[in-house]
PDB file of C-alpha atoms in Angstrom:
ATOM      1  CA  UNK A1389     215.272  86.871  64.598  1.00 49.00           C
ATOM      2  CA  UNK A1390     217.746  87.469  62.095  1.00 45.00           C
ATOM      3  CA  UNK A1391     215.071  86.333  59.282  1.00 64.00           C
ATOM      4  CA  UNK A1392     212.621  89.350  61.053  1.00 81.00           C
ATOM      5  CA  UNK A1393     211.787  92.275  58.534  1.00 83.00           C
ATOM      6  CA  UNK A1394     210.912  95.341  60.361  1.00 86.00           C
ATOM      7  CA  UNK A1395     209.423  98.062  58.363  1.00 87.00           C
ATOM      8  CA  UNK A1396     210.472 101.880  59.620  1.00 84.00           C
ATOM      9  CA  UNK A1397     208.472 105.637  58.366  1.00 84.00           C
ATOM     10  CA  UNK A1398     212.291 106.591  57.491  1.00 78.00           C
ATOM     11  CA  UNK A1399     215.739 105.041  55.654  1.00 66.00           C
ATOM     12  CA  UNK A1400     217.574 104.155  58.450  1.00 65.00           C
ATOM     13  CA  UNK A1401     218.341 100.494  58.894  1.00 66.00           C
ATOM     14  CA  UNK A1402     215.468  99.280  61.478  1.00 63.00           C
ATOM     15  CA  UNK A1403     217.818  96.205  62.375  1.00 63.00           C
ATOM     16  CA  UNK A1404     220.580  97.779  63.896  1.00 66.00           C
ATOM     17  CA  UNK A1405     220.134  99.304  67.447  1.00 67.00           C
ATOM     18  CA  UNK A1406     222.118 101.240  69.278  1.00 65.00           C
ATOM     19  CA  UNK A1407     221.440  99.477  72.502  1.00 74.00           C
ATOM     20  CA  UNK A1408     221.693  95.834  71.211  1.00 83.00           C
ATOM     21  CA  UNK A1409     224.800  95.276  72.963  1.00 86.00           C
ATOM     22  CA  UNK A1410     223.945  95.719  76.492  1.00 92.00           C
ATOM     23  CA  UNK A1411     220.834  94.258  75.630  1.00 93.00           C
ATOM     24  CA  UNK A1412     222.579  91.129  75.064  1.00 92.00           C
ATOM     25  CA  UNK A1413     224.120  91.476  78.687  1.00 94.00           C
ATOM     26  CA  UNK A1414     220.517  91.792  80.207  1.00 95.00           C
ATOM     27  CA  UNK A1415     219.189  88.520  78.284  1.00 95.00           C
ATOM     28  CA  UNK A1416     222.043  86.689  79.477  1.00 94.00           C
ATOM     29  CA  UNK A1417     222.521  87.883  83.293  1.00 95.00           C
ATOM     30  CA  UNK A1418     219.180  88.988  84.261  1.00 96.00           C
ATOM     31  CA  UNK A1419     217.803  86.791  86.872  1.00 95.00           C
ATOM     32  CA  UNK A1420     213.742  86.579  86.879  1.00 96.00           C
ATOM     33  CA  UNK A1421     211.942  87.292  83.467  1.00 97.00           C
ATOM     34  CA  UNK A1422     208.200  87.438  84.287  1.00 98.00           C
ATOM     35  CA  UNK A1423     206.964  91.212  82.731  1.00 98.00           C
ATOM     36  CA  UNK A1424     209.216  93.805  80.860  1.00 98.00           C
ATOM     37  CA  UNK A1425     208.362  97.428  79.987  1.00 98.00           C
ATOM     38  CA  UNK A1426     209.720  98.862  76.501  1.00 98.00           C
ATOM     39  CA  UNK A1427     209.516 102.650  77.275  1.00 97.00           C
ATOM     40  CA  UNK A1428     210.574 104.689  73.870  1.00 94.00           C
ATOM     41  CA  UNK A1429     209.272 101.354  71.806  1.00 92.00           C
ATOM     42  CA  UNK A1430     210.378 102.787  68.694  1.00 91.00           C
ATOM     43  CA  UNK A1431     208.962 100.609  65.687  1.00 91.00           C
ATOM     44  CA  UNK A1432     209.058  97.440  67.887  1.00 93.00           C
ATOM     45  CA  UNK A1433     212.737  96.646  67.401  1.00 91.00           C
ATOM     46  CA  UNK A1434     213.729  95.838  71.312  1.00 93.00           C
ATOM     47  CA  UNK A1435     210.139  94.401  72.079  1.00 95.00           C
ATOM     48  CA  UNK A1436     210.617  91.794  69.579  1.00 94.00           C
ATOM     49  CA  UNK A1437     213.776  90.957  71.098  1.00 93.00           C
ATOM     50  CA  UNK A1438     212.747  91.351  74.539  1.00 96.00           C
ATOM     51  CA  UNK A1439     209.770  88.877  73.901  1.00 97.00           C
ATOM     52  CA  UNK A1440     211.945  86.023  73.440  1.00 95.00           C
ATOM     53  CA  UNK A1441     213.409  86.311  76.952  1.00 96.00           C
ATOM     54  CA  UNK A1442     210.284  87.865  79.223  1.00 98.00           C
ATOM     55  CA  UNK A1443     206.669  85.916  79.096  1.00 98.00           C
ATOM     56  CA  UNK A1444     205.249  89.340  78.555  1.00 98.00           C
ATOM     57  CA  UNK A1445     206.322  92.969  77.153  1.00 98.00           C
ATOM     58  CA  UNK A1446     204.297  95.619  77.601  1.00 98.00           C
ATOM     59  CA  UNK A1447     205.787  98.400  74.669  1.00 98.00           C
ATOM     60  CA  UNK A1448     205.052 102.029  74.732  1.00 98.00           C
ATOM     61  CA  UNK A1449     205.331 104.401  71.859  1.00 95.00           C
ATOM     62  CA  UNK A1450     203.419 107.122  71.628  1.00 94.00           C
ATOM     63  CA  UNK A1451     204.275 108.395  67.933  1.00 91.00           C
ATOM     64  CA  UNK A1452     204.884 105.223  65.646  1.00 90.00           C
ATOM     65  CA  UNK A1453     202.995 102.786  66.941  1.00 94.00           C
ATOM     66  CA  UNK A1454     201.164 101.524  64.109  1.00 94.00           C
ATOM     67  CA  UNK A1455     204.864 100.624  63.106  1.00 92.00           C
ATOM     68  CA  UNK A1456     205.035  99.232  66.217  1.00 94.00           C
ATOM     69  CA  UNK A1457     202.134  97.051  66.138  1.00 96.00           C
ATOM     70  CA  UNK A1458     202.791  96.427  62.121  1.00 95.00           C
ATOM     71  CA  UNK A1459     206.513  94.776  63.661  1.00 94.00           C
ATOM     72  CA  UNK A1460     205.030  92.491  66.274  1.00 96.00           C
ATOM     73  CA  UNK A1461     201.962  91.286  65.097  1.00 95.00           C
ATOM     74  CA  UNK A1462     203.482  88.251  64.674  1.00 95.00           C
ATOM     75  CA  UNK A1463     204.110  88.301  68.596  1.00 97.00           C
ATOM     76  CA  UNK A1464     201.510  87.096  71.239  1.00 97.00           C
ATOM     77  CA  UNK A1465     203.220  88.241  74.100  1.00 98.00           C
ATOM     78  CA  UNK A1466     203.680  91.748  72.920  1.00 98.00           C
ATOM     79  CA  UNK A1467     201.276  95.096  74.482  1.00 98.00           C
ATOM     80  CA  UNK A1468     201.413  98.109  72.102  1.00 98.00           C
ATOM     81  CA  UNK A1469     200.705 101.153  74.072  1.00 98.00           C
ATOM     82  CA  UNK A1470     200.145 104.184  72.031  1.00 97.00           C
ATOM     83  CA  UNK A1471     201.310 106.589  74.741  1.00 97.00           C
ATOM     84  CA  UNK A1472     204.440 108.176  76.331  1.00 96.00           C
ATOM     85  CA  UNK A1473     205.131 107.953  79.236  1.00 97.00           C
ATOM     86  CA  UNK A1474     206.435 110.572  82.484  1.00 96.00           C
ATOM     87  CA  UNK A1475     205.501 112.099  85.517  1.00 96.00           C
ATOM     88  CA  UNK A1476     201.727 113.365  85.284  1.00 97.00           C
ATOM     89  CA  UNK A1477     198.895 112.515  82.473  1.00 97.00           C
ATOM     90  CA  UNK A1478     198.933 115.003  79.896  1.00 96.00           C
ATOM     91  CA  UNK A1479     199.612 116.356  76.531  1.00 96.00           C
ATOM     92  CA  UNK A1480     202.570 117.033  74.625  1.00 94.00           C
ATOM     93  CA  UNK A1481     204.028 117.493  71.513  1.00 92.00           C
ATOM     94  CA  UNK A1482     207.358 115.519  69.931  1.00 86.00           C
ATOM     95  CA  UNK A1483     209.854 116.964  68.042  1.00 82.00           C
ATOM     96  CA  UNK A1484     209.697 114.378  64.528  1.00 85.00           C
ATOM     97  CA  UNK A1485     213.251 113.950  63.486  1.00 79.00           C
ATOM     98  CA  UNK A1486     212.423 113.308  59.478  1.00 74.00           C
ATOM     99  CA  UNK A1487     215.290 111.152  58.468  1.00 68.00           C
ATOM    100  CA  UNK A1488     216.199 109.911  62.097  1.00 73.00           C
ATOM    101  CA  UNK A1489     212.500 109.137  63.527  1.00 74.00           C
ATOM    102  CA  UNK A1490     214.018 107.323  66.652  1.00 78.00           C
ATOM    103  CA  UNK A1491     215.854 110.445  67.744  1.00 78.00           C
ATOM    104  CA  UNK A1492     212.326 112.300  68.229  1.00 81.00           C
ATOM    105  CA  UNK A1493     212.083 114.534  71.301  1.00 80.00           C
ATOM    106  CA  UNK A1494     209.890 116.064  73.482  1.00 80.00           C
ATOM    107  CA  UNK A1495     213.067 118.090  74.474  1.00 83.00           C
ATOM    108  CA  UNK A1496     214.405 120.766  72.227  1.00 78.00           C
ATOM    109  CA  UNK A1497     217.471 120.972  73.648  1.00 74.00           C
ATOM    110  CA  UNK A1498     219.819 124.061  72.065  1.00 75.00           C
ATOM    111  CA  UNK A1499     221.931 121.331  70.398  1.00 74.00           C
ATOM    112  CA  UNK A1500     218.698 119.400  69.224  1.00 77.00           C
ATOM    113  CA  UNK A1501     217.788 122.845  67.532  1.00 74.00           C
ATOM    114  CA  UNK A1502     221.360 122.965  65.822  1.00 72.00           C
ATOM    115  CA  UNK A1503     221.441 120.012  64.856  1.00 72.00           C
ATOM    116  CA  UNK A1504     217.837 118.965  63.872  1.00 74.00           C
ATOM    117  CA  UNK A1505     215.126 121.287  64.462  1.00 75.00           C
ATOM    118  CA  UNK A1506     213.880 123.188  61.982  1.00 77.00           C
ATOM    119  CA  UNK A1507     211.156 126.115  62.048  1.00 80.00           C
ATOM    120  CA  UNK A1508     209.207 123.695  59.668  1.00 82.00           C
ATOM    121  CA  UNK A1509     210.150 120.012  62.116  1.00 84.00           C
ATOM    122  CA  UNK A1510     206.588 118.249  62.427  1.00 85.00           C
ATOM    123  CA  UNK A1511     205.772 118.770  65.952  1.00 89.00           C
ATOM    124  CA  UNK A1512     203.289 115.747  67.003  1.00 90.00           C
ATOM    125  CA  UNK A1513     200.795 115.712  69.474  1.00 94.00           C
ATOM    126  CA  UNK A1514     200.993 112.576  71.901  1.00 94.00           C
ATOM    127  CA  UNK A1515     199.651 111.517  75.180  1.00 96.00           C
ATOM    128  CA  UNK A1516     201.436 111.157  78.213  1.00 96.00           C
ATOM    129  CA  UNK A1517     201.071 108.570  81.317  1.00 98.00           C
ATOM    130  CA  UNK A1518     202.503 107.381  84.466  1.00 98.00           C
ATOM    131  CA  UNK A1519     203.938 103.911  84.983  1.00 98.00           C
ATOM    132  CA  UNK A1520     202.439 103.850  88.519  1.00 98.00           C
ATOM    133  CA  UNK A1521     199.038 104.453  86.700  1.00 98.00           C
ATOM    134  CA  UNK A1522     198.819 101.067  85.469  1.00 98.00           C
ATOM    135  CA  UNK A1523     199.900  98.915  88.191  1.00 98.00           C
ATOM    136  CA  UNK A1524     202.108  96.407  87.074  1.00 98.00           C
ATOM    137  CA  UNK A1525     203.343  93.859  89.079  1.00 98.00           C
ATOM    138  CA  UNK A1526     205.841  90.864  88.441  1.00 98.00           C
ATOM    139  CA  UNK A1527     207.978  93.248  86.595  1.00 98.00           C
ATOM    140  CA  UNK A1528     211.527  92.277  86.123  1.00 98.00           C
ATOM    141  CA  UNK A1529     212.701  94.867  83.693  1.00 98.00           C
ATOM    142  CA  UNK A1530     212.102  97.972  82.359  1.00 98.00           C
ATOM    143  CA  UNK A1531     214.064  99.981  79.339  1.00 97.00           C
ATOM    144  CA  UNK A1532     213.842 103.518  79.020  1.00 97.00           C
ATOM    145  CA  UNK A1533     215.005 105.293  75.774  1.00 92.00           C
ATOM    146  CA  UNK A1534     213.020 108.250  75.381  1.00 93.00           C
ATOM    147  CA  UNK A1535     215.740 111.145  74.455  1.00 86.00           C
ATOM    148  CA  UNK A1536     216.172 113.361  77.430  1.00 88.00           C
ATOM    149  CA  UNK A1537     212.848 112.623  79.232  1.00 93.00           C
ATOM    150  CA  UNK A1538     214.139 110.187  81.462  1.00 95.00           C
ATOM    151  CA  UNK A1539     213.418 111.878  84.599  1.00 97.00           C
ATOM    152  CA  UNK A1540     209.845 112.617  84.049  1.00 96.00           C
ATOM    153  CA  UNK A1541     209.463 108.625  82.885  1.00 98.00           C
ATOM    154  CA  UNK A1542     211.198 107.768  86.618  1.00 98.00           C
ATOM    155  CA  UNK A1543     209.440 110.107  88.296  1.00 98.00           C
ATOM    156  CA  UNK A1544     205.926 108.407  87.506  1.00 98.00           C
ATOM    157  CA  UNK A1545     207.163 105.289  88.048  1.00 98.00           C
ATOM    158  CA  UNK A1546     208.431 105.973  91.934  1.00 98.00           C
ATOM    159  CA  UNK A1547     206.031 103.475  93.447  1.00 98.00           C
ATOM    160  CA  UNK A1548     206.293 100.622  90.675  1.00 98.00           C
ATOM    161  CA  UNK A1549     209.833 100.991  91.446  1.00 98.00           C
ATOM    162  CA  UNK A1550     209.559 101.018  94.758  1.00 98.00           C
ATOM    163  CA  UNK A1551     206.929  97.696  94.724  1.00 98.00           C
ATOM    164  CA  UNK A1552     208.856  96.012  91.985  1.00 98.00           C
ATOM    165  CA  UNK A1553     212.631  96.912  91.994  1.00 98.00           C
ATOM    166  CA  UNK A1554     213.153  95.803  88.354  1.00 98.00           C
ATOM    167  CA  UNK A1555     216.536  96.046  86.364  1.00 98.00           C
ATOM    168  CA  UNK A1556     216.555  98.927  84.834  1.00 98.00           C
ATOM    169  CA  UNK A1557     218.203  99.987  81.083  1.00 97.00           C
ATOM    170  CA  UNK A1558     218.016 103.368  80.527  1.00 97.00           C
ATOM    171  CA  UNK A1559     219.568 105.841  78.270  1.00 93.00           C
ATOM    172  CA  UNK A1560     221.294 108.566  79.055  1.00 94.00           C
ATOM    173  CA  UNK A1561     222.755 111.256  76.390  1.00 88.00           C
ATOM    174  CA  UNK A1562     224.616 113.970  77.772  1.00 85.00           C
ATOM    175  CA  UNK A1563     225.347 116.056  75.022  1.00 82.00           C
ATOM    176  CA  UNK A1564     220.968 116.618  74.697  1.00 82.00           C
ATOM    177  CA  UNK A1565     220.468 116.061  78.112  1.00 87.00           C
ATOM    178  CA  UNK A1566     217.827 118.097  79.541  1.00 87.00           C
ATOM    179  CA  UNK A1567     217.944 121.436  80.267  1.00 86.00           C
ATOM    180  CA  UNK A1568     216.862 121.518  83.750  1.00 89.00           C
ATOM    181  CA  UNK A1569     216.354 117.600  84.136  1.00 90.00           C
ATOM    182  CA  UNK A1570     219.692 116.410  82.911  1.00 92.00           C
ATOM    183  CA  UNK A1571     220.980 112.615  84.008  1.00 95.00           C
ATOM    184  CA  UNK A1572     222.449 113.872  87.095  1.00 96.00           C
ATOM    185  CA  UNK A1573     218.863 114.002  88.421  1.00 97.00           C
ATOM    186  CA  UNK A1574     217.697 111.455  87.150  1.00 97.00           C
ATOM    187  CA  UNK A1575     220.243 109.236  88.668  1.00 98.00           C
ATOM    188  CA  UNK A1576     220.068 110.981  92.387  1.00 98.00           C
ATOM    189  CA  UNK A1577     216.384 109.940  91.682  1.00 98.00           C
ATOM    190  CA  UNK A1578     217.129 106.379  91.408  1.00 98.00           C
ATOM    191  CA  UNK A1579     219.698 106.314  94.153  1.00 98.00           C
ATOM    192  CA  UNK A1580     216.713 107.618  96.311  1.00 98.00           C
ATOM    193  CA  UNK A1581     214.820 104.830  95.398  1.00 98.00           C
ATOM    194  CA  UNK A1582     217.682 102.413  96.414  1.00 97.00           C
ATOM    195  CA  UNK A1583     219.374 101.909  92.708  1.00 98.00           C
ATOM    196  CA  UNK A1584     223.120 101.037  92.079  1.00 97.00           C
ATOM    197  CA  UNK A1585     224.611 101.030  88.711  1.00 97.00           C
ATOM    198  CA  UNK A1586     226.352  98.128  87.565  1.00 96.00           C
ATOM    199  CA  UNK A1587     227.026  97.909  83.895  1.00 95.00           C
ATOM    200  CA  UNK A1588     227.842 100.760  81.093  1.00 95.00           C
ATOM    201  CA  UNK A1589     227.860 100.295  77.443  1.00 94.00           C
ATOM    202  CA  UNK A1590     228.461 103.637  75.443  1.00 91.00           C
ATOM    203  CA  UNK A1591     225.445 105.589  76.446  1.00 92.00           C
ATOM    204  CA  UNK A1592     223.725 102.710  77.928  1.00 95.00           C
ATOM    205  CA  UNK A1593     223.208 102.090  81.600  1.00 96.00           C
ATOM    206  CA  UNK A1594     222.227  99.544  83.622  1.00 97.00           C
ATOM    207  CA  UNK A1595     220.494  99.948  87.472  1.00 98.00           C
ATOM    208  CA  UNK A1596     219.471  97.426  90.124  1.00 98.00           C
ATOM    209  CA  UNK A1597     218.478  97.834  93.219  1.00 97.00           C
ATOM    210  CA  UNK A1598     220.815  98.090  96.235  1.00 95.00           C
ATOM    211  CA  UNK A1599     219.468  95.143  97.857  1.00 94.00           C
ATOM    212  CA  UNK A1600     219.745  92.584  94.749  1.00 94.00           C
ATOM    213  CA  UNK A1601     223.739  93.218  94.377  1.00 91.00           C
ATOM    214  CA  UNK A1602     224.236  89.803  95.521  1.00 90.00           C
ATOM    215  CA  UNK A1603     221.984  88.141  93.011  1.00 89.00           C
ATOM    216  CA  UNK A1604     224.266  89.600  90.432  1.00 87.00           C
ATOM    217  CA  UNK A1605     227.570  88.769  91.980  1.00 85.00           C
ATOM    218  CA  UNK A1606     228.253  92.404  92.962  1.00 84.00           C
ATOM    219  CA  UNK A1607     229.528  93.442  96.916  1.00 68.00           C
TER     220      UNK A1607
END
């Protein structure tokens, strides 16, 4: 891995990722590693990493994808899915950060617009589906890193968490949080569905369910 060149639309250095730490925690605690979802796949950074721990990695990124495929074509165990993902198919359009493409947003939070939103930002149209629309099953794990959208990404996934109860990683950033979905939500959301947090790096969170405490050593 530390041979891998991964090629990025922008100048930032595509090796270092902000969630690489608890990332490490996952590979070394989690306890089955059939299927993994990459939600907010980026240019293929985390999928490549996640591939050498799940059999299969299903990655969905609905604005750089050809970077994303370009990064893990090397990879047979790796799904590009040129979509985002939330709570209802549909169209939107994402915020395109120029010199900070990972920080890309659906949500123009008032900060967001202070801090990187221009009246000439690219605004990008992209798809949207549902977890629950594809049916997975045997998933283990699931990362979410999609800059304040979290809720609408749990929200279509009720039922495939529900089926599944995978680990979850999932970013939360409270200073762009939302403005009427903010991470309070979507954590009552995922205590609704059974979820427990158990591990916090920085901005980083980790969920399992309720029921799977013991596997991890937690009363």
């Amino acid at each position: 891995m530390a041979s891998k060149k991964f090629y990025s639309p922008d100048s930032q250095d595509p090796s270092k990722i902000p969630n690489d730490e608890l990332w490490n925690w996952v590979k070394n605690n989690i306890v089955s590693k059939r299927n993994a979802l990459d939600v907010g796949g980026h240019i293929g950074t985390m999928a490549y990493r996640m591939s050498d721990c799940f059999k299969h990695v299903h990655c969905f990124e609905p604005a750089f994808y050809e970077w994303t495929i370009k990064n893990t074509d090397d990879l047979d165990n790796v799904t590009v899915h040129p979509y985002g993902l939330g709570n209802e198919e549909k169209e939107e359009k994402l915020y395109v950060m120029e010199n900070k493409v990972g920080g890309s947003s659906i949500v123009a939070t008032e900060k967001r617009k202070a801090k990187w939103i221009r009246d000439d930002t690219e605004r990008r149209p992209i798809s949207i589906k549902t977890i629950d629309s594809y049916g997975f099953t045997n998933l283990d794990f699931i990362k979410i890193d999609v800059e304040s959208y979290e809720w609408f990404v749990l929200d279509g996934a009720k039922e495939t968490l529900q089926r599944e109860s995978p680990m979850i990683m999932i970013e939360f950033l409270d200073a762009y949080e939302h403005p009427t979905h903010p991470s309070s939500k979507s954590r009552r959301l995922l205590d609704s569905l059974g979820y427990v947090q158990i591990k916090t790096i920085s901005t980083d969170y980790i969920f399992i369910k309720k029921t799977d405490r013991l596997l991890y050593g937690i009363l």
